[in-house]
PDB file of C-alpha atoms in Angstrom:
ATOM      1  CA  ASN A  38      50.910  47.144 -41.370  1.00 63.00           C
ATOM      2  CA  ALA A  39      51.955  45.212 -38.254  1.00 75.00           C
ATOM      3  CA  GLY A  40      48.635  43.484 -37.398  1.00 93.00           C
ATOM      4  CA  VAL A  41      49.179  41.400 -34.254  1.00 96.00           C
ATOM      5  CA  THR A  42      52.634  41.552 -32.691  1.00 96.00           C
ATOM      6  CA  GLN A  43      53.853  39.125 -30.047  1.00 97.00           C
ATOM      7  CA  THR A  44      56.997  39.324 -27.966  1.00 96.00           C
ATOM      8  CA  PRO A  45      59.201  37.471 -27.392  1.00 96.00           C
ATOM      9  CA  LYS A  46      59.353  34.985 -30.269  1.00 95.00           C
ATOM     10  CA  PHE A  47      61.352  32.433 -28.288  1.00 96.00           C
ATOM     11  CA  GLN A  48      61.868  31.913 -24.572  1.00 96.00           C
ATOM     12  CA  VAL A  49      63.404  29.277 -22.335  1.00 97.00           C
ATOM     13  CA  LEU A  50      62.385  29.257 -18.682  1.00 97.00           C
ATOM     14  CA  LYS A  51      63.357  27.170 -15.720  1.00 97.00           C
ATOM     15  CA  THR A  52      60.609  25.469 -13.755  1.00 98.00           C
ATOM     16  CA  GLY A  53      59.165  27.915 -11.251  1.00 97.00           C
ATOM     17  CA  GLN A  54      60.204  31.077 -13.074  1.00 97.00           C
ATOM     18  CA  SER A  55      57.650  33.632 -14.120  1.00 97.00           C
ATOM     19  CA  MET A  56      57.256  35.599 -17.312  1.00 96.00           C
ATOM     20  CA  THR A  57      54.790  37.668 -19.292  1.00 97.00           C
ATOM     21  CA  LEU A  58      54.026  37.231 -22.964  1.00 98.00           C
ATOM     22  CA  GLN A  59      53.125  40.481 -24.631  1.00 97.00           C
ATOM     23  CA  CYS A  60      50.619  40.996 -27.428  1.00 97.00           C
ATOM     24  CA  ALA A  61      49.577  44.163 -29.216  1.00 97.00           C
ATOM     25  CA  GLN A  62      47.284  44.767 -32.189  1.00 96.00           C
ATOM     26  CA  ASP A  63      46.922  47.882 -34.285  1.00 95.00           C
ATOM     27  CA  MET A  64      43.625  47.058 -36.008  1.00 93.00           C
ATOM     28  CA  ASN A  65      41.355  48.625 -33.364  1.00 92.00           C
ATOM     29  CA  HIS A  66      39.818  45.217 -32.635  1.00 92.00           C
ATOM     30  CA  ASN A  67      37.619  44.710 -29.596  1.00 91.00           C
ATOM     31  CA  SER A  68      38.273  41.023 -28.957  1.00 92.00           C
ATOM     32  CA  MET A  69      41.622  39.443 -28.176  1.00 95.00           C
ATOM     33  CA  TYR A  70      42.614  35.855 -27.453  1.00 96.00           C
ATOM     34  CA  TRP A  71      45.444  33.681 -26.204  1.00 97.00           C
ATOM     35  CA  TYR A  72      45.803  30.150 -27.566  1.00 97.00           C
ATOM     36  CA  ARG A  73      48.353  27.434 -27.034  1.00 98.00           C
ATOM     37  CA  GLN A  74      49.340  24.934 -29.703  1.00 97.00           C
ATOM     38  CA  ASP A  75      50.664  21.514 -28.788  1.00 95.00           C
ATOM     39  CA  PRO A  76      51.560  18.684 -31.182  1.00 88.00           C
ATOM     40  CA  GLY A  77      48.480  16.739 -32.193  1.00 85.00           C
ATOM     41  CA  MET A  78      46.174  18.988 -30.139  1.00 87.00           C
ATOM     42  CA  GLY A  79      45.406  21.867 -32.446  1.00 90.00           C
ATOM     43  CA  LEU A  80      44.944  25.276 -30.855  1.00 95.00           C
ATOM     44  CA  ARG A  81      43.261  25.533 -27.490  1.00 95.00           C
ATOM     45  CA  LEU A  82      41.887  28.721 -26.010  1.00 95.00           C
ATOM     46  CA  ILE A  83      43.503  29.843 -22.759  1.00 97.00           C
ATOM     47  CA  TYR A  84      41.824  33.197 -22.095  1.00 96.00           C
ATOM     48  CA  TYR A  85      39.975  35.802 -24.063  1.00 95.00           C
ATOM     49  CA  SER A  86      38.922  39.404 -23.735  1.00 95.00           C
ATOM     50  CA  ALA A  87      35.759  40.596 -25.445  1.00 90.00           C
ATOM     51  CA  SER A  88      36.557  44.227 -24.800  1.00 89.00           C
ATOM     52  CA  GLU A  89      38.865  46.474 -22.839  1.00 89.00           C
ATOM     53  CA  GLY A  90      38.503  45.761 -19.141  1.00 89.00           C
ATOM     54  CA  THR A  91      36.993  42.288 -19.474  1.00 92.00           C
ATOM     55  CA  THR A  92      38.629  38.863 -19.496  1.00 95.00           C
ATOM     56  CA  ASP A  93      37.245  35.327 -19.404  1.00 94.00           C
ATOM     57  CA  LYS A  94      38.607  31.817 -19.104  1.00 95.00           C
ATOM     58  CA  GLY A  95      38.823  29.570 -22.089  1.00 93.00           C
ATOM     59  CA  GLU A  96      39.337  25.837 -22.318  1.00 92.00           C
ATOM     60  CA  VAL A  97      42.742  25.592 -20.563  1.00 95.00           C
ATOM     61  CA  PRO A  98      43.210  28.564 -18.170  1.00 97.00           C
ATOM     62  CA  ASN A  99      44.968  26.840 -15.265  1.00 96.00           C
ATOM     63  CA  GLY A 100      48.433  28.214 -14.548  1.00 96.00           C
ATOM     64  CA  TYR A 101      47.874  31.445 -16.468  1.00 98.00           C
ATOM     65  CA  ASN A 102      46.678  34.970 -15.839  1.00 97.00           C
ATOM     66  CA  VAL A 103      45.892  37.715 -18.309  1.00 97.00           C
ATOM     67  CA  SER A 104      45.596  41.479 -18.401  1.00 97.00           C
ATOM     68  CA  ARG A 105      43.805  43.579 -20.976  1.00 96.00           C
ATOM     69  CA  LEU A 106      45.889  46.664 -20.422  1.00 86.00           C
ATOM     70  CA  ASN A 107      44.050  48.766 -22.977  1.00 95.00           C
ATOM     71  CA  LYS A 108      42.308  48.155 -26.288  1.00 95.00           C
ATOM     72  CA  ARG A 109      45.592  47.383 -28.037  1.00 96.00           C
ATOM     73  CA  GLU A 110      47.366  45.148 -25.545  1.00 97.00           C
ATOM     74  CA  PHE A 111      46.573  41.762 -24.011  1.00 97.00           C
ATOM     75  CA  SER A 112      49.270  40.054 -21.956  1.00 97.00           C
ATOM     76  CA  LEU A 113      49.571  36.473 -20.719  1.00 98.00           C
ATOM     77  CA  ARG A 114      51.436  35.742 -17.505  1.00 98.00           C
ATOM     78  CA  LEU A 115      52.872  32.505 -16.216  1.00 97.00           C
ATOM     79  CA  GLU A 116      53.419  32.943 -12.491  1.00 93.00           C
ATOM     80  CA  SER A 117      55.307  29.702 -11.881  1.00 96.00           C
ATOM     81  CA  ALA A 118      56.200  27.955 -15.111  1.00 96.00           C
ATOM     82  CA  ALA A 119      55.909  24.181 -15.388  1.00 97.00           C
ATOM     83  CA  PRO A 120      57.222  21.811 -18.080  1.00 97.00           C
ATOM     84  CA  SER A 121      53.593  21.149 -19.092  1.00 97.00           C
ATOM     85  CA  GLN A 122      53.439  24.753 -20.257  1.00 98.00           C
ATOM     86  CA  THR A 123      56.033  24.128 -22.932  1.00 97.00           C
ATOM     87  CA  SER A 124      54.116  25.089 -26.039  1.00 98.00           C
ATOM     88  CA  VAL A 125      53.711  27.588 -28.839  1.00 97.00           C
ATOM     89  CA  TYR A 126      51.516  30.480 -27.777  1.00 98.00           C
ATOM     90  CA  PHE A 127      49.455  32.505 -30.204  1.00 98.00           C
ATOM     91  CA  CYS A 128      47.727  35.787 -29.616  1.00 97.00           C
ATOM     92  CA  ALA A 129      44.815  36.715 -31.872  1.00 96.00           C
ATOM     93  CA  SER A 130      42.387  39.563 -32.320  1.00 94.00           C
ATOM     94  CA  ARG A 131      39.002  40.023 -33.979  1.00 91.00           C
ATOM     95  CA  ASP A 132      36.715  42.805 -34.872  1.00 85.00           C
ATOM     96  CA  GLY A 133      33.677  42.594 -32.583  1.00 70.00           C
ATOM     97  CA  GLN A 134      31.379  41.738 -35.474  1.00 71.00           C
ATOM     98  CA  VAL A 135      30.457  38.045 -35.655  1.00 63.00           C
ATOM     99  CA  ASN A 136      31.149  37.627 -39.332  1.00 67.00           C
ATOM    100  CA  THR A 137      34.891  38.232 -39.221  1.00 78.00           C
ATOM    101  CA  GLU A 138      37.986  36.123 -38.982  1.00 85.00           C
ATOM    102  CA  ALA A 139      40.636  36.200 -36.285  1.00 89.00           C
ATOM    103  CA  PHE A 140      44.089  37.548 -37.054  1.00 93.00           C
ATOM    104  CA  PHE A 141      47.006  35.815 -35.401  1.00 95.00           C
ATOM    105  CA  GLY A 142      50.415  36.875 -34.220  1.00 96.00           C
ATOM    106  CA  GLN A 143      53.516  34.946 -35.252  1.00 95.00           C
ATOM    107  CA  GLY A 144      53.598  32.917 -32.068  1.00 96.00           C
ATOM    108  CA  THR A 145      55.915  32.551 -29.078  1.00 97.00           C
ATOM    109  CA  ARG A 146      57.771  29.283 -28.674  1.00 97.00           C
ATOM    110  CA  LEU A 147      58.169  28.679 -24.935  1.00 97.00           C
ATOM    111  CA  THR A 148      60.241  25.905 -23.437  1.00 97.00           C
ATOM    112  CA  VAL A 149      60.154  25.202 -19.711  1.00 97.00           C
ATOM    113  CA  VAL A 150      63.006  23.042 -18.470  1.00 97.00           C
TER     114      VAL A 150
ATOM    115  CA  ALA B 129      29.689  22.019 -26.439  1.00 80.00           C
ATOM    116  CA  GLN B 130      31.285  22.546 -29.791  1.00 89.00           C
ATOM    117  CA  LYS B 131      33.665  20.157 -31.454  1.00 94.00           C
ATOM    118  CA  VAL B 132      35.642  20.056 -34.682  1.00 97.00           C
ATOM    119  CA  THR B 133      37.055  16.787 -35.963  1.00 97.00           C
ATOM    120  CA  GLN B 134      39.757  16.499 -38.577  1.00 97.00           C
ATOM    121  CA  ALA B 135      40.153  12.758 -38.821  1.00 95.00           C
ATOM    122  CA  GLN B 136      43.113  12.887 -41.203  1.00 97.00           C
ATOM    123  CA  THR B 137      46.232  13.484 -39.127  1.00 96.00           C
ATOM    124  CA  GLU B 138      48.592  13.457 -42.099  1.00 97.00           C
ATOM    125  CA  ILE B 139      48.167  13.200 -45.864  1.00 97.00           C
ATOM    126  CA  SER B 140      50.970  12.750 -48.343  1.00 97.00           C
ATOM    127  CA  VAL B 141      50.445  13.101 -52.088  1.00 97.00           C
ATOM    128  CA  VAL B 142      52.571  13.667 -55.131  1.00 97.00           C
ATOM    129  CA  GLU B 143      52.568  17.087 -56.710  1.00 97.00           C
ATOM    130  CA  LYS B 144      49.696  17.762 -59.148  1.00 97.00           C
ATOM    131  CA  GLU B 145      47.370  15.320 -57.444  1.00 97.00           C
ATOM    132  CA  ASP B 146      44.059  16.581 -56.066  1.00 97.00           C
ATOM    133  CA  VAL B 147      43.594  16.271 -52.315  1.00 97.00           C
ATOM    134  CA  THR B 148      40.610  16.757 -50.008  1.00 97.00           C
ATOM    135  CA  LEU B 149      40.896  17.632 -46.331  1.00 98.00           C
ATOM    136  CA  ASP B 150      37.923  16.588 -44.237  1.00 98.00           C
ATOM    137  CA  CYS B 151      36.283  18.592 -41.470  1.00 98.00           C
ATOM    138  CA  VAL B 152      33.278  17.507 -39.419  1.00 98.00           C
ATOM    139  CA  TYR B 153      31.818  19.741 -36.740  1.00 97.00           C
ATOM    140  CA  GLU B 154      29.335  19.509 -33.888  1.00 96.00           C
ATOM    141  CA  THR B 155      27.308  22.376 -32.507  1.00 94.00           C
ATOM    142  CA  ARG B 156      23.840  22.983 -31.107  1.00 92.00           C
ATOM    143  CA  ASP B 157      23.755  26.524 -32.369  1.00 90.00           C
ATOM    144  CA  THR B 158      21.692  27.308 -35.442  1.00 90.00           C
ATOM    145  CA  THR B 159      23.939  30.198 -36.382  1.00 90.00           C
ATOM    146  CA  TYR B 160      27.655  29.609 -36.531  1.00 92.00           C
ATOM    147  CA  TYR B 161      30.714  30.298 -38.655  1.00 92.00           C
ATOM    148  CA  LEU B 162      33.300  27.958 -40.104  1.00 93.00           C
ATOM    149  CA  PHE B 163      36.884  28.771 -41.025  1.00 94.00           C
ATOM    150  CA  TRP B 164      39.931  27.223 -42.590  1.00 96.00           C
ATOM    151  CA  TYR B 165      43.437  28.345 -41.659  1.00 96.00           C
ATOM    152  CA  LYS B 166      46.783  27.326 -43.111  1.00 97.00           C
ATOM    153  CA  GLN B 167      49.949  27.018 -41.038  1.00 96.00           C
ATOM    154  CA  PRO B 168      53.023  26.748 -43.283  1.00 96.00           C
ATOM    155  CA  PRO B 169      56.370  25.508 -41.917  1.00 93.00           C
ATOM    156  CA  SER B 170      57.236  29.080 -40.924  1.00 93.00           C
ATOM    157  CA  GLY B 171      54.563  28.781 -38.228  1.00 93.00           C
ATOM    158  CA  GLU B 172      52.163  31.667 -38.794  1.00 93.00           C
ATOM    159  CA  LEU B 173      48.430  31.101 -39.169  1.00 95.00           C
ATOM    160  CA  VAL B 174      46.975  32.284 -42.447  1.00 94.00           C
ATOM    161  CA  PHE B 175      43.228  32.754 -42.896  1.00 92.00           C
ATOM    162  CA  LEU B 176      41.836  31.014 -45.986  1.00 93.00           C
ATOM    163  CA  ILE B 177      38.052  31.160 -45.889  1.00 90.00           C
ATOM    164  CA  ARG B 178      35.000  31.881 -43.745  1.00 89.00           C
ATOM    165  CA  ARG B 179      31.525  30.411 -44.245  1.00 89.00           C
ATOM    166  CA  ASN B 180      28.287  31.272 -42.426  1.00 88.00           C
ATOM    167  CA  SER B 181      25.882  28.526 -41.389  1.00 90.00           C
ATOM    168  CA  PHE B 182      23.082  30.010 -43.470  1.00 87.00           C
ATOM    169  CA  ASP B 183      25.166  30.084 -46.643  1.00 83.00           C
ATOM    170  CA  GLU B 184      25.713  26.611 -48.053  1.00 80.00           C
ATOM    171  CA  GLN B 185      26.989  27.834 -51.361  1.00 79.00           C
ATOM    172  CA  ASN B 186      30.238  26.135 -52.257  1.00 81.00           C
ATOM    173  CA  GLU B 187      33.189  28.296 -53.128  1.00 81.00           C
ATOM    174  CA  ILE B 188      36.091  28.083 -55.517  1.00 83.00           C
ATOM    175  CA  SER B 189      39.154  30.273 -55.322  1.00 84.00           C
ATOM    176  CA  GLY B 190      41.800  29.358 -57.844  1.00 91.00           C
ATOM    177  CA  ARG B 191      42.990  25.844 -57.013  1.00 93.00           C
ATOM    178  CA  TYR B 192      41.096  25.852 -53.713  1.00 93.00           C
ATOM    179  CA  SER B 193      37.479  24.851 -53.242  1.00 92.00           C
ATOM    180  CA  TRP B 194      35.271  24.306 -50.229  1.00 91.00           C
ATOM    181  CA  ASN B 195      32.213  22.074 -49.881  1.00 93.00           C
ATOM    182  CA  PHE B 196      29.897  23.004 -47.000  1.00 93.00           C
ATOM    183  CA  GLN B 197      27.086  20.550 -46.232  1.00 93.00           C
ATOM    184  CA  LYS B 198      24.919  21.222 -43.197  1.00 92.00           C
ATOM    185  CA  SER B 199      23.140  17.879 -43.615  1.00 92.00           C
ATOM    186  CA  THR B 200      26.359  16.040 -42.784  1.00 94.00           C
ATOM    187  CA  SER B 201      27.934  18.821 -40.655  1.00 95.00           C
ATOM    188  CA  SER B 202      30.936  18.883 -42.919  1.00 96.00           C
ATOM    189  CA  PHE B 203      33.095  21.622 -44.398  1.00 95.00           C
ATOM    190  CA  ASN B 204      35.654  19.944 -46.633  1.00 96.00           C
ATOM    191  CA  PHE B 205      38.550  21.607 -48.414  1.00 95.00           C
ATOM    192  CA  THR B 206      39.922  20.484 -51.767  1.00 95.00           C
ATOM    193  CA  ILE B 207      43.178  21.520 -53.394  1.00 96.00           C
ATOM    194  CA  THR B 208      43.292  20.835 -57.118  1.00 96.00           C
ATOM    195  CA  ALA B 209      46.617  20.190 -58.838  1.00 97.00           C
ATOM    196  CA  SER B 210      48.543  20.409 -55.584  1.00 96.00           C
ATOM    197  CA  GLN B 211      51.908  22.134 -55.403  1.00 97.00           C
ATOM    198  CA  VAL B 212      54.834  21.767 -53.030  1.00 96.00           C
ATOM    199  CA  VAL B 213      54.036  25.210 -51.601  1.00 95.00           C
ATOM    200  CA  ASP B 214      50.708  23.811 -50.379  1.00 97.00           C
ATOM    201  CA  SER B 215      52.588  21.735 -47.828  1.00 97.00           C
ATOM    202  CA  ALA B 216      51.375  22.913 -44.433  1.00 97.00           C
ATOM    203  CA  VAL B 217      49.147  22.084 -41.507  1.00 97.00           C
ATOM    204  CA  TYR B 218      45.533  23.009 -42.212  1.00 98.00           C
ATOM    205  CA  PHE B 219      43.081  23.785 -39.454  1.00 97.00           C
ATOM    206  CA  CYS B 220      39.311  23.838 -39.570  1.00 97.00           C
ATOM    207  CA  ALA B 221      37.632  25.994 -36.913  1.00 96.00           C
ATOM    208  CA  LEU B 222      34.129  26.761 -35.646  1.00 94.00           C
ATOM    209  CA  TYR B 223      32.835  29.969 -34.097  1.00 91.00           C
ATOM    210  CA  ARG B 224      29.439  30.289 -32.454  1.00 86.00           C
ATOM    211  CA  GLY B 225      29.355  34.056 -32.183  1.00 79.00           C
ATOM    212  CA  GLY B 226      29.545  36.220 -29.104  1.00 75.00           C
ATOM    213  CA  ALA B 227      32.710  36.696 -27.102  1.00 71.00           C
ATOM    214  CA  ASP B 228      33.975  33.124 -27.358  1.00 77.00           C
ATOM    215  CA  GLY B 229      37.001  32.260 -29.437  1.00 86.00           C
ATOM    216  CA  LEU B 230      37.294  29.784 -32.272  1.00 90.00           C
ATOM    217  CA  THR B 231      37.154  26.059 -31.610  1.00 93.00           C
ATOM    218  CA  PHE B 232      39.857  24.382 -33.667  1.00 95.00           C
ATOM    219  CA  GLY B 233      40.270  20.890 -34.992  1.00 96.00           C
ATOM    220  CA  LYS B 234      43.577  19.159 -34.384  1.00 96.00           C
ATOM    221  CA  GLY B 235      44.794  19.913 -37.874  1.00 97.00           C
ATOM    222  CA  THR B 236      45.790  17.910 -40.928  1.00 97.00           C
ATOM    223  CA  HIS B 237      49.436  17.882 -41.943  1.00 97.00           C
ATOM    224  CA  LEU B 238      49.532  17.962 -45.736  1.00 98.00           C
ATOM    225  CA  ILE B 239      52.748  16.903 -47.440  1.00 98.00           C
ATOM    226  CA  ILE B 240      53.114  17.498 -51.161  1.00 97.00           C
ATOM    227  CA  GLN B 241      56.018  15.568 -52.602  1.00 96.00           C
ATOM    228  CA  PRO B 242      57.727  16.774 -55.768  1.00 94.00           C
TER     229      PRO B 242
END
């Protein structure tokens, strides 16, 4: 039972490079999310997708784009990485019902040098 | 706007002591959901508990207990007879419903010393 799978687990980028973080869930959940975690800041929502074909900005969307490719997959793209985007990124998914918890992937540790 | 405050940045106790992690939230919604997650040193986020705003019943699960008080907008978490394996960062989170994600507090780093 894989749950939420993120790739890669670690990545080092040079400033200005681009990359896509991949996320897939096998729980048939409608909603998917991307968070970033920085020391002392907790988790902050970057983007979310309530259902296939829809995406919305969260608290800290600048510098990112997302794609909800299908119900299973939700990718996060950094077009031109900056050192301020050094962080741990978590993908999560939820059943569409309100009374349910979010399930998280194992995280991607990204360093931009 | 929603907000979750975990005022305790770091707590250190000796094994077998009881410890309470504080969580205070702000929301204008009358219906909302509160969560606690654990993040052990390995880094994954582990769901611990969910509580609905209309259910103020406290809950006990083994050594863990949660005290939800709407009057003070608090949802505190107590570990009884702490163990070294409880060492982790604990996050309190608020969800208002709809398509939005969870709003997290900044976390409390709990250190249990042997």
